[in-house]
Amino acid sequence: CPVCLPKKKSPFNPDFVGQFSRAQNHSEYNQPGPVVIKGNTATSLFELQFNWTLWDRTQDHQNKAVAAQKAVAKAQLANVRYQRQAEAVRITSFIQDAIKSIGIAQEAYEAASQLYDAQRKLYETGVIGIQALIDSEQEKRNALSAWQQNVYDLQLNLLQWQSLQRGYLQRAI
C-alpha cells in the first residue's frame, strides 16, 4: 500500500453515567401558635447522562492528513504512469529511427565498398593516385562505423524497451 493508514477508532464511543439516589427526610415545621406540622418525605432521584462525541477535532486533523497523503500518493502514481508512458513513446521513436538509420547506413556502406573496390582497381591500373584510394577507404570505414553505431543504438533501445516493459527501468538514460 502506498500509504499505511492507522486503524480508525469508531466514531461511536458512548459514555454512560448513571446515578441513583434515594433519601428519606423527616422534618417538623413549627409555626407560631399551637399547630405543629410533621411530615415524612421520600425522594428518589434517577439521573442518566449520555455523552457522545459528535465532532472530534483531533480525528478531523488525522482524517485530513490521511486524505492529503492519499491525494499525494494518487498524484505520484499518475505522474509515474505518465512518465512511463512518455518514456515508452520516446524509446519507441528511437527504435523506429534506429531501424531506418540501419537501412540507410547499410546502403551507405555498400556504396562505399563499391566505390573503394572501383578506386582500388583504378589505382592498380595506374589511372588514379594513392590519395583517392585512401579517401575511398576512409569513407568505407566511416560508413561501417556509422552502421555499427546504429546497430548498437538499436540494441540499447530494445534493451531499454524490454526493461521498461518489465518494470525495471524507471527512467532511461
PDB file of N, CA and C in Angstrom, residues 3-98:
ATOM      1  N   VAL A   3       0.277   4.213   1.165  1.00  0.00           N
ATOM      2  CA  VAL A   3       0.184   4.933   2.434  1.00  0.00           C
ATOM      3  C   VAL A   3      -0.428   3.982   3.455  1.00  0.00           C
ATOM      4  N   CYS A   4       0.311   3.685   4.496  1.00  0.00           N
ATOM      5  CA  CYS A   4      -0.212   2.815   5.549  1.00  0.00           C
ATOM      6  C   CYS A   4      -1.026   3.669   6.511  1.00  0.00           C
ATOM      7  N   LEU A   5      -2.266   3.320   6.666  1.00  0.00           N
ATOM      8  CA  LEU A   5      -3.182   4.123   7.467  1.00  0.00           C
ATOM      9  C   LEU A   5      -3.327   3.518   8.851  1.00  0.00           C
ATOM     10  N   PRO A   6      -3.378   4.387   9.882  1.00  0.00           N
ATOM     11  CA  PRO A   6      -3.611   3.849  11.217  1.00  0.00           C
ATOM     12  C   PRO A   6      -5.043   3.341  11.326  1.00  0.00           C
ATOM     13  N   LYS A   7      -5.255   2.401  12.224  1.00  0.00           N
ATOM     14  CA  LYS A   7      -6.589   1.859  12.414  1.00  0.00           C
ATOM     15  C   LYS A   7      -7.491   2.936  13.002  1.00  0.00           C
ATOM     16  N   LYS A   8      -8.625   3.140  12.357  1.00  0.00           N
ATOM     17  CA  LYS A   8      -9.541   4.190  12.805  1.00  0.00           C
ATOM     18  C   LYS A   8     -10.305   3.738  14.037  1.00  0.00           C
ATOM     19  N   LYS A   9     -10.514   4.720  14.907  1.00  0.00           N
ATOM     20  CA  LYS A   9     -11.372   4.469  16.049  1.00  0.00           C
ATOM     21  C   LYS A   9     -12.808   4.657  15.602  1.00  0.00           C
ATOM     22  N   SER A  10     -13.692   3.939  16.271  1.00  0.00           N
ATOM     23  CA  SER A  10     -15.101   4.062  15.953  1.00  0.00           C
ATOM     24  C   SER A  10     -15.588   5.440  16.380  1.00  0.00           C
ATOM     25  N   PRO A  11     -16.391   6.101  15.527  1.00  0.00           N
ATOM     26  CA  PRO A  11     -16.908   7.413  15.933  1.00  0.00           C
ATOM     27  C   PRO A  11     -17.944   7.295  17.040  1.00  0.00           C
ATOM     28  N   PHE A  12     -18.446   6.099  17.284  1.00  0.00           N
ATOM     29  CA  PHE A  12     -19.458   5.889  18.302  1.00  0.00           C
ATOM     30  C   PHE A  12     -18.771   5.397  19.566  1.00  0.00           C
ATOM     31  N   ASN A  13     -18.456   6.298  20.442  1.00  0.00           N
ATOM     32  CA  ASN A  13     -17.863   5.983  21.736  1.00  0.00           C
ATOM     33  C   ASN A  13     -18.771   6.529  22.825  1.00  0.00           C
ATOM     34  N   PRO A  14     -19.848   5.828  23.130  1.00  0.00           N
ATOM     35  CA  PRO A  14     -20.792   6.375  24.114  1.00  0.00           C
ATOM     36  C   PRO A  14     -20.200   6.331  25.513  1.00  0.00           C
ATOM     37  N   ASP A  15     -20.594   7.281  26.272  1.00  0.00           N
ATOM     38  CA  ASP A  15     -20.159   7.372  27.665  1.00  0.00           C
ATOM     39  C   ASP A  15     -21.426   7.488  28.506  1.00  0.00           C
ATOM     40  N   PHE A  16     -21.777   6.429  29.223  1.00  0.00           N
ATOM     41  CA  PHE A  16     -22.972   6.421  30.049  1.00  0.00           C
ATOM     42  C   PHE A  16     -22.573   6.688  31.500  1.00  0.00           C
ATOM     43  N   VAL A  17     -23.263   7.601  32.082  1.00  0.00           N
ATOM     44  CA  VAL A  17     -23.074   7.875  33.503  1.00  0.00           C
ATOM     45  C   VAL A  17     -24.453   7.779  34.144  1.00  0.00           C
ATOM     46  N   GLY A  18     -24.587   6.928  35.132  1.00  0.00           N
ATOM     47  CA  GLY A  18     -25.871   6.763  35.803  1.00  0.00           C
ATOM     48  C   GLY A  18     -25.714   7.028  37.285  1.00  0.00           C
ATOM     49  N   GLN A  19     -26.731   7.593  37.837  1.00  0.00           N
ATOM     50  CA  GLN A  19     -26.692   7.891  39.268  1.00  0.00           C
ATOM     51  C   GLN A  19     -28.104   7.683  39.806  1.00  0.00           C
ATOM     52  N   PHE A  20     -28.155   7.017  40.890  1.00  0.00           N
ATOM     53  CA  PHE A  20     -29.443   6.802  41.545  1.00  0.00           C
ATOM     54  C   PHE A  20     -29.264   7.120  43.023  1.00  0.00           C
ATOM     55  N   SER A  21     -30.169   7.886  43.539  1.00  0.00           N
ATOM     56  CA  SER A  21     -30.104   8.176  44.975  1.00  0.00           C
ATOM     57  C   SER A  21     -31.519   8.160  45.538  1.00  0.00           C
ATOM     58  N   ARG A  22     -31.591   7.779  46.767  1.00  0.00           N
ATOM     59  CA  ARG A  22     -32.890   7.714  47.443  1.00  0.00           C
ATOM     60  C   ARG A  22     -32.675   8.293  48.835  1.00  0.00           C
ATOM     61  N   ALA A  23     -33.559   9.123  49.196  1.00  0.00           N
ATOM     62  CA  ALA A  23     -33.429   9.745  50.521  1.00  0.00           C
ATOM     63  C   ALA A  23     -34.796   9.816  51.181  1.00  0.00           C
ATOM     64  N   GLN A  24     -34.755   9.717  52.465  1.00  0.00           N
ATOM     65  CA  GLN A  24     -35.991   9.865  53.235  1.00  0.00           C
ATOM     66  C   GLN A  24     -35.726  10.928  54.287  1.00  0.00           C
ATOM     67  N   ASN A  25     -36.534  11.911  54.267  1.00  0.00           N
ATOM     68  CA  ASN A  25     -36.357  13.032  55.185  1.00  0.00           C
ATOM     69  C   ASN A  25     -37.523  13.086  56.177  1.00  0.00           C
ATOM     70  N   HIS A  26     -37.172  13.431  57.346  1.00  0.00           N
ATOM     71  CA  HIS A  26     -38.183  13.655  58.397  1.00  0.00           C
ATOM     72  C   HIS A  26     -38.004  15.088  58.862  1.00  0.00           C
ATOM     73  N   SER A  27     -39.071  15.816  58.850  1.00  0.00           N
ATOM     74  CA  SER A  27     -38.944  17.223  59.228  1.00  0.00           C
ATOM     75  C   SER A  27     -40.162  17.663  60.026  1.00  0.00           C
ATOM     76  N   GLU A  28     -39.939  18.650  60.875  1.00  0.00           N
ATOM     77  CA  GLU A  28     -41.021  19.264  61.663  1.00  0.00           C
ATOM     78  C   GLU A  28     -40.992  20.743  61.379  1.00  0.00           C
ATOM     79  N   TYR A  29     -42.146  21.226  61.186  1.00  0.00           N
ATOM     80  CA  TYR A  29     -42.268  22.666  60.966  1.00  0.00           C
ATOM     81  C   TYR A  29     -43.042  23.261  62.139  1.00  0.00           C
ATOM     82  N   ASN A  30     -42.449  24.114  62.848  1.00  0.00           N
ATOM     83  CA  ASN A  30     -43.115  24.801  63.963  1.00  0.00           C
ATOM     84  C   ASN A  30     -43.517  26.182  63.495  1.00  0.00           C
ATOM     85  N   GLN A  31     -44.772  26.396  63.595  1.00  0.00           N
ATOM     86  CA  GLN A  31     -45.252  27.717  63.255  1.00  0.00           C
ATOM     87  C   GLN A  31     -45.721  28.381  64.552  1.00  0.00           C
ATOM     88  N   PRO A  32     -45.742  29.664  64.558  1.00  0.00           N
ATOM     89  CA  PRO A  32     -46.224  30.299  65.804  1.00  0.00           C
ATOM     90  C   PRO A  32     -47.661  29.884  66.085  1.00  0.00           C
ATOM     91  N   GLY A  33     -47.866  29.479  67.203  1.00  0.00           N
ATOM     92  CA  GLY A  33     -49.210  29.076  67.583  1.00  0.00           C
ATOM     93  C   GLY A  33     -49.207  27.603  67.953  1.00  0.00           C
ATOM     94  N   PRO A  34     -50.385  27.068  68.168  1.00  0.00           N
ATOM     95  CA  PRO A  34     -50.478  25.707  68.660  1.00  0.00           C
ATOM     96  C   PRO A  34     -50.305  24.636  67.579  1.00  0.00           C
ATOM     97  N   VAL A  35     -50.100  24.983  66.290  1.00  0.00           N
ATOM     98  CA  VAL A  35     -50.063  23.985  65.217  1.00  0.00           C
ATOM     99  C   VAL A  35     -48.615  23.598  64.944  1.00  0.00           C
ATOM    100  N   VAL A  36     -48.335  22.330  64.973  1.00  0.00           N
ATOM    101  CA  VAL A  36     -47.022  21.786  64.603  1.00  0.00           C
ATOM    102  C   VAL A  36     -47.255  20.838  63.424  1.00  0.00           C
ATOM    103  N   ILE A  37     -46.520  21.027  62.390  1.00  0.00           N
ATOM    104  CA  ILE A  37     -46.673  20.183  61.192  1.00  0.00           C
ATOM    105  C   ILE A  37     -45.500  19.202  61.160  1.00  0.00           C
ATOM    106  N   LYS A  38     -45.831  17.932  61.099  1.00  0.00           N
ATOM    107  CA  LYS A  38     -44.813  16.907  60.986  1.00  0.00           C
ATOM    108  C   LYS A  38     -45.002  16.228  59.639  1.00  0.00           C
ATOM    109  N   GLY A  39     -43.898  15.882  59.003  1.00  0.00           N
ATOM    110  CA  GLY A  39     -44.029  15.227  57.713  1.00  0.00           C
ATOM    111  C   GLY A  39     -42.870  14.302  57.396  1.00  0.00           C
ATOM    112  N   ASN A  40     -43.183  13.283  56.670  1.00  0.00           N
ATOM    113  CA  ASN A  40     -42.162  12.370  56.149  1.00  0.00           C
ATOM    114  C   ASN A  40     -42.187  12.493  54.631  1.00  0.00           C
ATOM    115  N   THR A  41     -41.063  12.725  54.090  1.00  0.00           N
ATOM    116  CA  THR A  41     -40.979  12.815  52.629  1.00  0.00           C
ATOM    117  C   THR A  41     -39.949  11.808  52.144  1.00  0.00           C
ATOM    118  N   ALA A  42     -40.264  11.134  51.109  1.00  0.00           N
ATOM    119  CA  ALA A  42     -39.323  10.199  50.478  1.00  0.00           C
ATOM    120  C   ALA A  42     -39.043  10.722  49.060  1.00  0.00           C
ATOM    121  N   THR A  43     -37.810  10.845  48.737  1.00  0.00           N
ATOM    122  CA  THR A  43     -37.453  11.321  47.396  1.00  0.00           C
ATOM    123  C   THR A  43     -36.566  10.286  46.719  1.00  0.00           C
ATOM    124  N   SER A  44     -36.764  10.140  45.460  1.00  0.00           N
ATOM    125  CA  SER A  44     -35.912   9.262  44.635  1.00  0.00           C
ATOM    126  C   SER A  44     -35.436  10.080  43.450  1.00  0.00           C
ATOM    127  N   LEU A  45     -34.212   9.880  43.151  1.00  0.00           N
ATOM    128  CA  LEU A  45     -33.625  10.620  42.026  1.00  0.00           C
ATOM    129  C   LEU A  45     -32.903   9.624  41.130  1.00  0.00           C
ATOM    130  N   PHE A  46     -33.252   9.652  39.905  1.00  0.00           N
ATOM    131  CA  PHE A  46     -32.564   8.805  38.923  1.00  0.00           C
ATOM    132  C   PHE A  46     -32.040   9.727  37.832  1.00  0.00           C
ATOM    133  N   GLU A  47     -30.751   9.650  37.551  1.00  0.00           N
ATOM    134  CA  GLU A  47     -30.123  10.535  36.563  1.00  0.00           C
ATOM    135  C   GLU A  47     -29.313   9.674  35.604  1.00  0.00           C
ATOM    136  N   LEU A  48     -29.501   9.876  34.326  1.00  0.00           N
ATOM    137  CA  LEU A  48     -28.747   9.163  33.301  1.00  0.00           C
ATOM    138  C   LEU A  48     -28.144  10.201  32.364  1.00  0.00           C
ATOM    139  N   GLN A  49     -26.869  10.101  32.198  1.00  0.00           N
ATOM    140  CA  GLN A  49     -26.171  11.059  31.335  1.00  0.00           C
ATOM    141  C   GLN A  49     -25.544  10.277  30.184  1.00  0.00           C
ATOM    142  N   PHE A  50     -25.754  10.733  28.979  1.00  0.00           N
ATOM    143  CA  PHE A  50     -25.251  10.071  27.780  1.00  0.00           C
ATOM    144  C   PHE A  50     -24.359  11.060  27.031  1.00  0.00           C
ATOM    145  N   ASN A  51     -23.088  10.731  26.902  1.00  0.00           N
ATOM    146  CA  ASN A  51     -22.136  11.588  26.182  1.00  0.00           C
ATOM    147  C   ASN A  51     -21.718  10.875  24.905  1.00  0.00           C
ATOM    148  N   TRP A  52     -21.784  11.586  23.808  1.00  0.00           N
ATOM    149  CA  TRP A  52     -21.379  11.027  22.524  1.00  0.00           C
ATOM    150  C   TRP A  52     -20.685  12.151  21.761  1.00  0.00           C
ATOM    151  N   THR A  53     -19.450  11.916  21.373  1.00  0.00           N
ATOM    152  CA  THR A  53     -18.682  12.942  20.676  1.00  0.00           C
ATOM    153  C   THR A  53     -19.163  13.025  19.228  1.00  0.00           C
ATOM    154  N   LEU A  54     -19.703  14.147  18.887  1.00  0.00           N
ATOM    155  CA  LEU A  54     -20.174  14.347  17.523  1.00  0.00           C
ATOM    156  C   LEU A  54     -19.067  14.887  16.628  1.00  0.00           C
ATOM    157  N   TRP A  55     -18.153  15.623  17.168  1.00  0.00           N
ATOM    158  CA  TRP A  55     -17.095  16.231  16.361  1.00  0.00           C
ATOM    159  C   TRP A  55     -15.807  16.150  17.137  1.00  0.00           C
ATOM    160  N   ASP A  56     -14.907  15.320  16.657  1.00  0.00           N
ATOM    161  CA  ASP A  56     -13.615  15.153  17.310  1.00  0.00           C
ATOM    162  C   ASP A  56     -12.576  15.878  16.475  1.00  0.00           C
ATOM    163  N   ARG A  57     -12.096  16.962  16.952  1.00  0.00           N
ATOM    164  CA  ARG A  57     -11.173  17.814  16.209  1.00  0.00           C
ATOM    165  C   ARG A  57      -9.861  17.084  15.891  1.00  0.00           C
ATOM    166  N   THR A  58      -9.338  16.307  16.826  1.00  0.00           N
ATOM    167  CA  THR A  58      -8.082  15.594  16.552  1.00  0.00           C
ATOM    168  C   THR A  58      -8.288  14.563  15.459  1.00  0.00           C
ATOM    169  N   GLN A  59      -9.427  13.902  15.467  1.00  0.00           N
ATOM    170  CA  GLN A  59      -9.696  12.931  14.425  1.00  0.00           C
ATOM    171  C   GLN A  59      -9.898  13.628  13.079  1.00  0.00           C
ATOM    172  N   ASP A  60     -10.452  14.814  13.094  1.00  0.00           N
ATOM    173  CA  ASP A  60     -10.631  15.581  11.873  1.00  0.00           C
ATOM    174  C   ASP A  60      -9.283  15.902  11.241  1.00  0.00           C
ATOM    175  N   HIS A  61      -8.322  16.318  12.045  1.00  0.00           N
ATOM    176  CA  HIS A  61      -6.990  16.611  11.512  1.00  0.00           C
ATOM    177  C   HIS A  61      -6.320  15.348  10.978  1.00  0.00           C
ATOM    178  N   GLN A  62      -6.512  14.243  11.677  1.00  0.00           N
ATOM    179  CA  GLN A  62      -5.942  12.984  11.199  1.00  0.00           C
ATOM    180  C   GLN A  62      -6.571  12.580   9.878  1.00  0.00           C
ATOM    181  N   ASN A  63      -7.886  12.727   9.776  1.00  0.00           N
ATOM    182  CA  ASN A  63      -8.568  12.384   8.527  1.00  0.00           C
ATOM    183  C   ASN A  63      -8.100  13.271   7.386  1.00  0.00           C
ATOM    184  N   LYS A  64      -7.913  14.554   7.652  1.00  0.00           N
ATOM    185  CA  LYS A  64      -7.421  15.463   6.610  1.00  0.00           C
ATOM    186  C   LYS A  64      -6.004  15.102   6.204  1.00  0.00           C
ATOM    187  N   ALA A  65      -5.172  14.731   7.172  1.00  0.00           N
ATOM    188  CA  ALA A  65      -3.790  14.344   6.857  1.00  0.00           C
ATOM    189  C   ALA A  65      -3.764  13.069   6.022  1.00  0.00           C
ATOM    190  N   VAL A  66      -4.588  12.108   6.373  1.00  0.00           N
ATOM    191  CA  VAL A  66      -4.662  10.856   5.612  1.00  0.00           C
ATOM    192  C   VAL A  66      -5.188  11.123   4.202  1.00  0.00           C
ATOM    193  N   ALA A  67      -6.199  11.978   4.097  1.00  0.00           N
ATOM    194  CA  ALA A  67      -6.742  12.320   2.779  1.00  0.00           C
ATOM    195  C   ALA A  67      -5.689  13.036   1.940  1.00  0.00           C
ATOM    196  N   ALA A  68      -4.910  13.905   2.561  1.00  0.00           N
ATOM    197  CA  ALA A  68      -3.844  14.593   1.832  1.00  0.00           C
ATOM    198  C   ALA A  68      -2.775  13.604   1.386  1.00  0.00           C
ATOM    199  N   GLN A  69      -2.435  12.638   2.240  1.00  0.00           N
ATOM    200  CA  GLN A  69      -1.457  11.621   1.857  1.00  0.00           C
ATOM    201  C   GLN A  69      -1.973  10.773   0.704  1.00  0.00           C
ATOM    202  N   LYS A  70      -3.250  10.440   0.732  1.00  0.00           N
ATOM    203  CA  LYS A  70      -3.837   9.677  -0.370  1.00  0.00           C
ATOM    204  C   LYS A  70      -3.794  10.475  -1.666  1.00  0.00           C
ATOM    205  N   ALA A  71      -4.108  11.768  -1.566  1.00  0.00           N
ATOM    206  CA  ALA A  71      -4.087  12.618  -2.763  1.00  0.00           C
ATOM    207  C   ALA A  71      -2.676  12.721  -3.322  1.00  0.00           C
ATOM    208  N   VAL A  72      -1.695  12.865  -2.446  1.00  0.00           N
ATOM    209  CA  VAL A  72      -0.299  12.934  -2.897  1.00  0.00           C
ATOM    210  C   VAL A  72       0.107  11.617  -3.542  1.00  0.00           C
ATOM    211  N   ALA A  73      -0.278  10.495  -2.930  1.00  0.00           N
ATOM    212  CA  ALA A  73       0.064   9.183  -3.485  1.00  0.00           C
ATOM    213  C   ALA A  73      -0.585   8.981  -4.854  1.00  0.00           C
ATOM    214  N   LYS A  74      -1.847   9.413  -4.994  1.00  0.00           N
ATOM    215  CA  LYS A  74      -2.518   9.296  -6.296  1.00  0.00           C
ATOM    216  C   LYS A  74      -1.834  10.168  -7.342  1.00  0.00           C
ATOM    217  N   ALA A  75      -1.432  11.373  -6.950  1.00  0.00           N
ATOM    218  CA  ALA A  75      -0.744  12.264  -7.884  1.00  0.00           C
ATOM    219  C   ALA A  75       0.602  11.684  -8.284  1.00  0.00           C
ATOM    220  N   GLN A  76       1.323  11.111  -7.333  1.00  0.00           N
ATOM    221  CA  GLN A  76       2.610  10.494  -7.655  1.00  0.00           C
ATOM    222  C   GLN A  76       2.428   9.297  -8.579  1.00  0.00           C
ATOM    223  N   LEU A  77       1.405   8.510  -8.328  1.00  0.00           N
ATOM    224  CA  LEU A  77       1.133   7.362  -9.183  1.00  0.00           C
ATOM    225  C   LEU A  77       0.779   7.808 -10.599  1.00  0.00           C
ATOM    226  N   ALA A  78      -0.047   8.831 -10.705  1.00  0.00           N
ATOM    227  CA  ALA A  78      -0.401   9.358 -12.032  1.00  0.00           C
ATOM    228  C   ALA A  78       0.831   9.913 -12.732  1.00  0.00           C
ATOM    229  N   ASN A  79       1.707  10.575 -11.981  1.00  0.00           N
ATOM    230  CA  ASN A  79       2.932  11.121 -12.562  1.00  0.00           C
ATOM    231  C   ASN A  79       3.844  10.003 -13.054  1.00  0.00           C
ATOM    232  N   VAL A  80       3.984   8.948 -12.265  1.00  0.00           N
ATOM    233  CA  VAL A  80       4.826   7.824 -12.669  1.00  0.00           C
ATOM    234  C   VAL A  80       4.259   7.147 -13.909  1.00  0.00           C
ATOM    235  N   ARG A  81       2.927   6.983 -13.937  1.00  0.00           N
ATOM    236  CA  ARG A  81       2.308   6.379 -15.134  1.00  0.00           C
ATOM    237  C   ARG A  81       2.525   7.244 -16.368  1.00  0.00           C
ATOM    238  N   TYR A  82       2.390   8.556 -16.209  1.00  0.00           N
ATOM    239  CA  TYR A  82       2.608   9.457 -17.337  1.00  0.00           C
ATOM    240  C   TYR A  82       4.057   9.399 -17.803  1.00  0.00           C
ATOM    241  N   GLN A  83       4.996   9.415 -16.852  1.00  0.00           N
ATOM    242  CA  GLN A  83       6.413   9.339 -17.218  1.00  0.00           C
ATOM    243  C   GLN A  83       6.732   8.022 -17.917  1.00  0.00           C
ATOM    244  N   ARG A  84       6.148   6.952 -17.433  1.00  0.00           N
ATOM    245  CA  ARG A  84       6.387   5.650 -18.062  1.00  0.00           C
ATOM    246  C   ARG A  84       5.840   5.624 -19.482  1.00  0.00           C
ATOM    247  N   GLN A  85       4.653   6.183 -19.664  1.00  0.00           N
ATOM    248  CA  GLN A  85       4.063   6.234 -20.998  1.00  0.00           C
ATOM    249  C   GLN A  85       4.906   7.120 -21.926  1.00  0.00           C
ATOM    250  N   ALA A  86       5.346   8.272 -21.422  1.00  0.00           N
ATOM    251  CA  ALA A  86       6.183   9.163 -22.231  1.00  0.00           C
ATOM    252  C   ALA A  86       7.513   8.495 -22.574  1.00  0.00           C
ATOM    253  N   GLU A  87       8.069   7.762 -21.614  1.00  0.00           N
ATOM    254  CA  GLU A  87       9.323   7.056 -21.859  1.00  0.00           C
ATOM    255  C   GLU A  87       9.132   5.959 -22.901  1.00  0.00           C
ATOM    256  N   ALA A  88       7.998   5.282 -22.858  1.00  0.00           N
ATOM    257  CA  ALA A  88       7.712   4.247 -23.852  1.00  0.00           C
ATOM    258  C   ALA A  88       7.592   4.857 -25.249  1.00  0.00           C
ATOM    259  N   VAL A  89       6.945   5.998 -25.337  1.00  0.00           N
ATOM    260  CA  VAL A  89       6.817   6.674 -26.635  1.00  0.00           C
ATOM    261  C   VAL A  89       8.194   7.118 -27.136  1.00  0.00           C
ATOM    262  N   ARG A  90       9.015   7.650 -26.222  1.00  0.00           N
ATOM    263  CA  ARG A  90      10.354   8.104 -26.598  1.00  0.00           C
ATOM    264  C   ARG A  90      11.216   6.939 -27.093  1.00  0.00           C
ATOM    265  N   ILE A  91      11.196   5.841 -26.354  1.00  0.00           N
ATOM    266  CA  ILE A  91      12.016   4.687 -26.748  1.00  0.00           C
ATOM    267  C   ILE A  91      11.501   4.086 -28.051  1.00  0.00           C
ATOM    268  N   THR A  92      10.190   4.047 -28.234  1.00  0.00           N
ATOM    269  CA  THR A  92       9.615   3.526 -29.475  1.00  0.00           C
ATOM    270  C   THR A  92      10.059   4.357 -30.675  1.00  0.00           C
ATOM    271  N   SER A  93      10.058   5.674 -30.510  1.00  0.00           N
ATOM    272  CA  SER A  93      10.502   6.520 -31.628  1.00  0.00           C
ATOM    273  C   SER A  93      11.991   6.332 -31.897  1.00  0.00           C
ATOM    274  N   PHE A  94      12.788   6.136 -30.833  1.00  0.00           N
ATOM    275  CA  PHE A  94      14.217   5.873 -31.031  1.00  0.00           C
ATOM    276  C   PHE A  94      14.433   4.552 -31.761  1.00  0.00           C
ATOM    277  N   ILE A  95      13.637   3.545 -31.438  1.00  0.00           N
ATOM    278  CA  ILE A  95      13.762   2.248 -32.109  1.00  0.00           C
ATOM    279  C   ILE A  95      13.416   2.384 -33.591  1.00  0.00           C
ATOM    280  N   GLN A  96      12.336   3.092 -33.880  1.00  0.00           N
ATOM    281  CA  GLN A  96      11.948   3.295 -35.284  1.00  0.00           C
ATOM    282  C   GLN A  96      13.024   4.067 -36.045  1.00  0.00           C
ATOM    283  N   ASP A  97      13.580   5.106 -35.416  1.00  0.00           N
ATOM    284  CA  ASP A  97      14.644   5.873 -36.059  1.00  0.00           C
ATOM    285  C   ASP A  97      15.889   5.023 -36.277  1.00  0.00           C
ATOM    286  N   ALA A  98      16.216   4.174 -35.300  1.00  0.00           N
ATOM    287  CA  ALA A  98      17.407   3.325 -35.428  1.00  0.00           C
ATOM    288  C   ALA A  98      17.229   2.310 -36.549  1.00  0.00           C
TER     289      ALA A  98
END
